[in-house]
mmCIF file of C-alpha atoms in Angstrom:
data_model
loop_
_atom_site.group_PDB
_atom_site.id
_atom_site.type_symbol
_atom_site.label_atom_id
_atom_site.label_comp_id
_atom_site.label_asym_id
_atom_site.label_seq_id
_atom_site.Cartn_x
_atom_site.Cartn_y
_atom_site.Cartn_z
ATOM 1 C CA MET B 1 -29.683 -52.777 -64.297
ATOM 2 C CA VAL B 2 -28.021 -49.405 -64.365
ATOM 3 C CA SER B 3 -24.785 -49.464 -66.388
ATOM 4 C CA PRO B 4 -21.539 -48.328 -64.733
ATOM 5 C CA ALA B 5 -21.250 -45.370 -67.229
ATOM 6 C CA ILE B 6 -24.637 -44.062 -66.222
ATOM 7 C CA ALA B 7 -23.914 -44.514 -62.557
ATOM 8 C CA LEU B 8 -20.595 -42.705 -62.882
ATOM 9 C CA ALA B 9 -22.381 -39.762 -64.616
ATOM 10 C CA PHE B 10 -24.310 -39.116 -61.436
ATOM 11 C CA VAL B 11 -21.195 -38.991 -59.253
ATOM 12 C CA PRO B 12 -20.453 -35.272 -59.818
ATOM 13 C CA LEU B 13 -24.079 -34.420 -59.074
ATOM 14 C CA LEU B 14 -24.011 -36.391 -55.948
ATOM 15 C CA LEU B 15 -20.773 -34.816 -54.817
ATOM 16 C CA THR B 16 -22.141 -31.325 -55.483
ATOM 17 C CA LEU B 17 -25.201 -32.003 -53.409
ATOM 18 C CA ILE B 18 -23.135 -33.432 -50.560
ATOM 19 C CA ILE B 19 -20.836 -30.378 -50.588
ATOM 20 C CA LYS B 20 -23.720 -27.859 -50.878
ATOM 21 C CA TYR B 21 -25.758 -29.401 -48.042
ATOM 22 C CA ARG B 22 -22.882 -30.702 -45.868
ATOM 23 C CA TYR B 23 -23.870 -28.524 -42.919
ATOM 24 C CA TYR B 24 -27.458 -29.915 -42.973
ATOM 25 C CA PHE B 25 -26.107 -33.453 -43.139
ATOM 26 C CA VAL B 26 -23.962 -32.761 -40.112
ATOM 27 C CA LEU B 27 -26.934 -31.283 -38.283
ATOM 28 C CA PHE B 28 -29.025 -34.351 -39.128
ATOM 29 C CA TYR B 29 -26.289 -36.610 -37.745
ATOM 30 C CA ARG B 30 -25.891 -34.624 -34.546
ATOM 31 C CA ALA B 31 -29.576 -33.837 -33.870
ATOM 32 C CA VAL B 32 -31.194 -37.166 -35.006
ATOM 33 C CA LEU B 33 -28.804 -40.021 -35.334
ATOM 34 C CA VAL B 34 -26.756 -39.340 -32.265
ATOM 35 C CA ARG B 35 -29.876 -38.690 -30.268
ATOM 36 C CA ILE B 36 -31.455 -42.069 -31.345
ATOM 37 C CA TRP B 37 -28.158 -43.989 -30.519
ATOM 38 C CA LYS B 38 -27.760 -42.381 -27.107
ATOM 39 C CA ASP B 39 -31.399 -42.763 -26.232
ATOM 40 C CA CYS B 40 -30.963 -46.521 -26.738
ATOM 41 C CA VAL B 41 -27.612 -46.753 -24.957
ATOM 42 C CA THR B 42 -28.384 -44.724 -21.942
ATOM 43 C CA GLY B 43 -32.081 -45.178 -21.434
ATOM 44 C CA LEU B 44 -32.355 -41.558 -20.767
ATOM 45 C CA SER B 45 -33.800 -38.718 -22.916
ATOM 46 C CA ARG B 46 -31.589 -36.217 -24.512
ATOM 47 C CA GLU B 47 -32.938 -33.537 -22.169
ATOM 48 C CA GLU B 48 -32.217 -35.685 -19.137
ATOM 49 C CA ARG B 49 -28.598 -36.272 -20.318
ATOM 50 C CA ALA B 50 -28.255 -32.413 -20.793
ATOM 51 C CA PHE B 51 -29.513 -31.904 -17.236
ATOM 52 C CA GLN B 52 -27.064 -34.413 -15.762
ATOM 53 C CA TYR B 53 -24.219 -32.674 -17.498
ATOM 54 C CA VAL B 54 -25.269 -29.194 -16.343
ATOM 55 C CA LEU B 55 -25.864 -30.418 -12.880
ATOM 56 C CA THR B 56 -22.362 -31.726 -12.489
ATOM 57 C CA ASN B 57 -20.616 -28.993 -14.487
ATOM 58 C CA SER B 58 -22.177 -25.742 -13.197
ATOM 59 C CA THR B 59 -22.419 -23.730 -9.955
ATOM 60 C CA PRO B 60 -25.872 -23.674 -8.342
ATOM 61 C CA GLY B 61 -27.273 -20.223 -8.113
ATOM 62 C CA ASP B 62 -25.073 -18.917 -10.917
ATOM 63 C CA PRO B 63 -27.123 -18.436 -14.157
ATOM 64 C CA ASP B 64 -24.103 -17.665 -16.268
ATOM 65 C CA SER B 65 -22.384 -20.921 -15.188
ATOM 66 C CA ILE B 66 -25.519 -22.921 -16.043
ATOM 67 C CA LEU B 67 -25.767 -21.262 -19.471
ATOM 68 C CA ASP B 68 -22.058 -21.943 -20.166
ATOM 69 C CA ALA B 69 -22.528 -25.608 -19.273
ATOM 70 C CA PHE B 70 -25.482 -25.841 -21.590
ATOM 71 C CA ASP B 71 -23.562 -24.207 -24.427
ATOM 72 C CA TYR B 72 -20.648 -26.550 -24.100
ATOM 73 C CA TRP B 73 -22.794 -29.604 -24.049
ATOM 74 C CA CYS B 74 -24.871 -28.484 -26.923
ATOM 75 C CA SER B 75 -21.883 -27.516 -29.193
ATOM 76 C CA LYS B 76 -19.520 -30.359 -28.212
ATOM 77 C CA VAL B 77 -21.639 -33.343 -27.015
ATOM 78 C CA GLU B 78 -25.168 -33.329 -28.373
ATOM 79 C CA PHE B 79 -27.262 -30.855 -30.302
ATOM 80 C CA ILE B 80 -30.250 -29.217 -28.661
ATOM 81 C CA SER B 81 -32.114 -26.317 -30.419
ATOM 82 C CA ASN B 82 -31.728 -23.713 -27.600
ATOM 83 C CA ILE B 83 -31.415 -20.060 -28.688
ATOM 84 C CA GLY B 84 -27.698 -20.429 -28.069
ATOM 85 C CA PRO B 85 -25.135 -17.824 -27.149
ATOM 86 C CA LYS B 86 -25.047 -15.701 -30.324
ATOM 87 C CA LYS B 87 -28.674 -15.147 -30.767
ATOM 88 C CA GLY B 88 -28.911 -15.156 -27.085
ATOM 89 C CA LYS B 89 -26.852 -11.857 -27.005
ATOM 90 C CA ILE B 90 -29.403 -10.295 -29.249
ATOM 91 C CA LEU B 91 -32.206 -11.366 -26.909
ATOM 92 C CA ASP B 92 -30.058 -10.040 -23.906
ATOM 93 C CA ARG B 93 -29.862 -6.573 -25.605
ATOM 94 C CA LEU B 94 -33.538 -6.345 -26.451
ATOM 95 C CA LEU B 95 -34.406 -7.301 -22.888
ATOM 96 C CA LEU B 96 -31.981 -4.631 -21.521
ATOM 97 C CA GLU B 97 -33.509 -2.019 -23.908
ATOM 98 C CA GLN B 98 -37.131 -2.909 -22.998
ATOM 99 C CA SER B 99 -36.585 -3.594 -19.254
ATOM 100 C CA PRO B 100 -39.974 -5.499 -19.144
ATOM 101 C CA LEU B 101 -41.889 -6.174 -15.942
ATOM 102 C CA THR B 102 -44.265 -8.920 -17.398
ATOM 103 C CA VAL B 103 -42.784 -11.486 -19.789
ATOM 104 C CA LEU B 104 -44.223 -14.487 -21.478
ATOM 105 C CA GLU B 105 -42.142 -17.322 -22.868
ATOM 106 C CA LEU B 106 -43.709 -19.797 -25.227
ATOM 107 C CA GLY B 107 -41.623 -23.024 -25.199
ATOM 108 C CA ALA B 108 -39.360 -23.500 -22.164
ATOM 109 C CA HIS B 109 -37.935 -26.784 -23.427
ATOM 110 C CA CYS B 110 -35.022 -27.470 -21.057
ATOM 111 C CA GLY B 111 -35.050 -24.062 -19.441
ATOM 112 C CA TYR B 112 -32.031 -22.529 -21.243
ATOM 113 C CA SER B 113 -33.877 -19.512 -22.614
ATOM 114 C CA THR B 114 -35.909 -19.287 -19.420
ATOM 115 C CA VAL B 115 -32.684 -18.822 -17.414
ATOM 116 C CA ARG B 116 -31.258 -16.481 -19.951
ATOM 117 C CA ILE B 117 -34.434 -14.260 -19.799
ATOM 118 C CA ALA B 118 -34.877 -14.341 -16.141
ATOM 119 C CA ARG B 119 -31.314 -13.288 -15.370
ATOM 120 C CA ALA B 120 -31.763 -10.189 -17.527
ATOM 121 C CA LEU B 121 -35.022 -8.970 -15.917
ATOM 122 C CA PRO B 122 -35.251 -5.916 -13.650
ATOM 123 C CA LEU B 123 -36.114 -6.212 -9.982
ATOM 124 C CA GLY B 124 -39.762 -7.002 -9.529
ATOM 125 C CA ALA B 125 -40.294 -8.400 -13.002
ATOM 126 C CA ARG B 126 -41.996 -11.824 -13.515
ATOM 127 C CA LEU B 127 -41.583 -14.379 -16.256
ATOM 128 C CA TYR B 128 -44.440 -16.861 -17.186
ATOM 129 C CA SER B 129 -42.961 -19.714 -19.159
ATOM 130 C CA ILE B 130 -45.249 -22.177 -20.963
ATOM 131 C CA GLU B 131 -44.130 -25.738 -21.872
ATOM 132 C CA MET B 132 -46.585 -28.321 -23.104
ATOM 133 C CA ASP B 133 -44.364 -31.398 -22.727
ATOM 134 C CA GLN B 134 -44.361 -32.661 -19.135
ATOM 135 C CA GLY B 135 -40.998 -34.373 -19.433
ATOM 136 C CA ASN B 136 -39.272 -31.319 -20.777
ATOM 137 C CA ALA B 137 -41.104 -29.213 -18.117
ATOM 138 C CA ALA B 138 -39.698 -31.269 -15.369
ATOM 139 C CA ILE B 139 -36.215 -30.787 -16.630
ATOM 140 C CA ALA B 140 -36.806 -27.104 -17.077
ATOM 141 C CA GLU B 141 -38.166 -26.728 -13.571
ATOM 142 C CA LYS B 142 -34.960 -28.250 -12.146
ATOM 143 C CA ILE B 143 -32.812 -25.962 -14.366
ATOM 144 C CA ILE B 144 -34.671 -22.847 -13.327
ATOM 145 C CA ARG B 145 -34.466 -23.585 -9.574
ATOM 146 C CA LEU B 146 -30.778 -24.686 -9.998
ATOM 147 C CA ALA B 147 -30.143 -21.248 -11.449
ATOM 148 C CA GLY B 148 -31.605 -19.667 -8.259
ATOM 149 C CA PHE B 149 -34.904 -18.398 -9.546
ATOM 150 C CA ASP B 150 -37.971 -18.933 -7.371
ATOM 151 C CA ASP B 151 -41.679 -18.941 -8.162
ATOM 152 C CA ASP B 152 -41.986 -15.167 -7.626
ATOM 153 C CA THR B 153 -39.606 -14.546 -10.552
ATOM 154 C CA VAL B 154 -40.371 -17.492 -12.902
ATOM 155 C CA GLU B 155 -43.651 -19.410 -13.032
ATOM 156 C CA LEU B 156 -43.568 -22.536 -15.209
ATOM 157 C CA ILE B 157 -47.001 -23.406 -16.674
ATOM 158 C CA VAL B 158 -47.305 -27.001 -17.995
ATOM 159 C CA ASN B 159 -49.988 -26.976 -20.674
ATOM 160 C CA PRO B 160 -50.384 -26.188 -24.496
ATOM 161 C CA SER B 161 -50.062 -22.453 -25.191
ATOM 162 C CA ASP B 162 -53.323 -22.276 -27.029
ATOM 163 C CA GLU B 163 -55.081 -23.414 -23.731
ATOM 164 C CA VAL B 164 -53.067 -21.119 -21.490
ATOM 165 C CA ILE B 165 -53.143 -17.845 -23.425
ATOM 166 C CA PRO B 166 -56.994 -17.381 -23.209
ATOM 167 C CA ARG B 167 -56.718 -17.888 -19.410
ATOM 168 C CA LEU B 168 -53.757 -15.475 -18.647
ATOM 169 C CA ARG B 169 -55.983 -12.679 -17.612
ATOM 170 C CA SER B 170 -58.504 -14.704 -15.472
ATOM 171 C CA ASP B 171 -56.034 -17.222 -13.935
ATOM 172 C CA TYR B 172 -52.843 -15.161 -13.701
ATOM 173 C CA ASN B 173 -54.160 -11.656 -13.390
ATOM 174 C CA LEU B 174 -52.198 -10.484 -16.454
ATOM 175 C CA GLU B 175 -53.475 -7.287 -18.003
ATOM 176 C CA ARG B 176 -50.626 -6.626 -20.454
ATOM 177 C CA LEU B 177 -47.542 -8.399 -21.532
ATOM 178 C CA ASP B 178 -44.509 -6.202 -22.046
ATOM 179 C CA PHE B 179 -42.311 -8.911 -23.744
ATOM 180 C CA VAL B 180 -43.088 -12.168 -25.415
ATOM 181 C CA PHE B 181 -40.408 -14.694 -26.515
ATOM 182 C CA MET B 182 -41.531 -17.402 -28.973
ATOM 183 C CA ASP B 183 -39.418 -20.571 -29.363
ATOM 184 C CA HIS B 184 -41.960 -23.358 -29.446
ATOM 185 C CA TRP B 185 -43.493 -25.217 -32.478
ATOM 186 C CA LYS B 186 -43.171 -22.913 -35.492
ATOM 187 C CA LYS B 187 -46.639 -23.810 -36.682
ATOM 188 C CA CYS B 188 -47.936 -22.308 -33.405
ATOM 189 C CA TYR B 189 -46.397 -18.890 -33.889
ATOM 190 C CA LEU B 190 -49.161 -17.294 -35.818
ATOM 191 C CA PRO B 191 -52.167 -18.738 -34.083
ATOM 192 C CA ASP B 192 -50.596 -17.820 -30.686
ATOM 193 C CA LEU B 193 -49.791 -14.349 -31.756
ATOM 194 C CA GLN B 194 -53.403 -13.882 -32.910
ATOM 195 C CA LEU B 195 -54.578 -15.274 -29.533
ATOM 196 C CA LEU B 196 -52.586 -12.646 -27.737
ATOM 197 C CA GLU B 197 -54.157 -9.986 -29.876
ATOM 198 C CA GLU B 198 -57.648 -11.341 -29.496
ATOM 199 C CA TYR B 199 -57.466 -11.495 -25.764
ATOM 200 C CA GLY B 200 -56.026 -7.972 -25.430
ATOM 201 C CA LEU B 201 -52.711 -9.030 -23.911
ATOM 202 C CA LEU B 202 -50.517 -6.771 -26.063
ATOM 203 C CA GLY B 203 -50.318 -3.015 -25.578
ATOM 204 C CA LYS B 204 -48.766 -0.336 -27.745
ATOM 205 C CA GLY B 205 -45.001 -0.878 -27.436
ATOM 206 C CA SER B 206 -45.224 -4.617 -26.404
ATOM 207 C CA MET B 207 -42.276 -6.434 -27.964
ATOM 208 C CA ILE B 208 -42.490 -10.005 -29.407
ATOM 209 C CA VAL B 209 -39.271 -11.891 -30.286
ATOM 210 C CA ALA B 210 -39.614 -15.080 -32.359
ATOM 211 C CA ASP B 211 -36.732 -17.457 -32.996
ATOM 212 C CA ASN B 212 -35.912 -19.595 -36.005
ATOM 213 C CA MET B 213 -37.460 -17.392 -38.679
ATOM 214 C CA LEU B 214 -35.248 -18.764 -41.437
ATOM 215 C CA PHE B 215 -34.555 -22.292 -40.252
ATOM 216 C CA PRO B 216 -36.737 -24.212 -40.033
ATOM 217 C CA GLY B 217 -38.806 -21.131 -40.678
ATOM 218 C CA ALA B 218 -42.306 -19.773 -40.033
ATOM 219 C CA PRO B 219 -43.578 -18.576 -43.484
ATOM 220 C CA LYS B 220 -47.201 -18.043 -42.440
ATOM 221 C CA PHE B 221 -46.153 -15.979 -39.496
ATOM 222 C CA LEU B 222 -43.976 -13.749 -41.690
ATOM 223 C CA ARG B 223 -46.701 -13.377 -44.335
ATOM 224 C CA TYR B 224 -49.137 -12.189 -41.560
ATOM 225 C CA LEU B 225 -46.549 -9.593 -40.334
ATOM 226 C CA ARG B 226 -46.203 -8.243 -43.876
ATOM 227 C CA LYS B 227 -50.044 -7.794 -44.287
ATOM 228 C CA CYS B 228 -51.525 -6.992 -40.954
ATOM 229 C CA GLY B 229 -50.120 -3.609 -40.301
ATOM 230 C CA LEU B 230 -50.142 -4.069 -36.526
ATOM 231 C CA TYR B 231 -46.386 -4.209 -36.009
ATOM 232 C CA GLU B 232 -43.162 -2.534 -36.666
ATOM 233 C CA TRP B 233 -40.875 -5.494 -37.290
ATOM 234 C CA LYS B 234 -37.441 -6.526 -38.507
ATOM 235 C CA ILE B 235 -35.336 -9.722 -38.753
ATOM 236 C CA HIS B 236 -32.098 -10.040 -36.866
ATOM 237 C CA ARG B 237 -29.994 -12.373 -39.008
ATOM 238 C CA ALA B 238 -27.668 -14.932 -37.488
ATOM 239 C CA MET B 239 -26.451 -18.462 -37.736
ATOM 240 C CA LEU B 240 -28.339 -21.526 -36.389
ATOM 241 C CA GLU B 241 -27.315 -22.221 -32.802
ATOM 242 C CA TYR B 242 -24.442 -24.619 -32.270
ATOM 243 C CA SER B 243 -23.956 -25.105 -36.008
ATOM 244 C CA ARG B 244 -21.958 -23.831 -38.936
ATOM 245 C CA GLY B 245 -23.200 -22.768 -42.346
ATOM 246 C CA ILE B 246 -26.900 -22.674 -41.653
ATOM 247 C CA ARG B 247 -28.528 -19.269 -41.733
ATOM 248 C CA ASP B 248 -31.161 -18.310 -39.296
ATOM 249 C CA GLY B 249 -32.669 -15.190 -37.702
ATOM 250 C CA MET B 250 -35.076 -13.818 -35.061
ATOM 251 C CA ALA B 251 -37.965 -11.552 -35.637
ATOM 252 C CA GLU B 252 -38.377 -8.456 -33.469
ATOM 253 C CA LEU B 253 -41.970 -7.116 -33.442
ATOM 254 C CA ILE B 254 -43.243 -3.946 -31.799
ATOM 255 C CA TYR B 255 -47.013 -3.914 -31.348
ATOM 256 C CA GLN B 256 -48.478 -0.630 -32.713
ATOM 257 C CA GLY B 257 -52.129 -1.397 -31.905
ATOM 258 C CA ILE B 258 -55.149 -1.401 -34.184
ATOM 259 C CA LYS B 259 -54.981 1.561 -36.598
#
C-alpha cells in the first residue's frame, strides 16, 4: 500500500499536469463525455441535435444565418469539429483570392464548411463535396438545401474519398480542380492528395487547403510536402475551433506541377 507521504509527493506533479493540459481536458469533456451523455438522453446523434438547433434558430436561404447558428451551438452547447469562424475567415479569403470554378471538398460532415465554401464561390462555380458517412451526409444535405444551394451549385457524393477520386473524371466530367478543401480523416490526407496527383486532377496553380495540421495533426502529409517539391506551401496558424488554448493551423498548398 502506498504511504500518505509518497502519495502527497505526487500531488504537485498531478496539479502541474492538470494546469498544463487543462484545455485538453475541457475539450475531452465537451467533445466526448457530453456527447455520450446526450446521445443516451436524447436518442439522437450529435449531428442530428445540431441540425435541430440550426433549423429552429436560422433563416432558410441565408447561409450567414445558418453558419452563425452552427457557431453558437458548437461554442455554447456541444463541440463539433467544424472549421469554425476564425479559421473560416482564412478559408473565405483564400476562396476570394482564387475565385475557383471547380471545387472539391473532402469531408462534408454536417455541411458547415460546405455552406461556407458555397457562399464564397463566383457565379457558375460548382462544389463537389464527398462524405463517406451516410448519417452525416443526410444531415449535410439538409443543411446545404436549407442554405439555399441546389444541385447545380453543390453536389454531395456519399462514398469514401479513395473510391470517388479515381472516378471524378469519368463520372463527373472533371478535368481539373481549381480548389480542394480537406477536412476529413487526417490519415487520408496524404493518400488522397497522391490520388489527385495520380489521376491528373491538379493543374499548375491549383490550391489545396488542409485543416487541423497541428491538432490532431497530419505528420505524414507534412513530411511529404517537405520532400516532394510539387508544392509551394505554408501553414496558417490559428487556434482550434470553439476552444481556448489549443494551437492548430491550416496548410495552404499551391500545386507547381512535376519539375
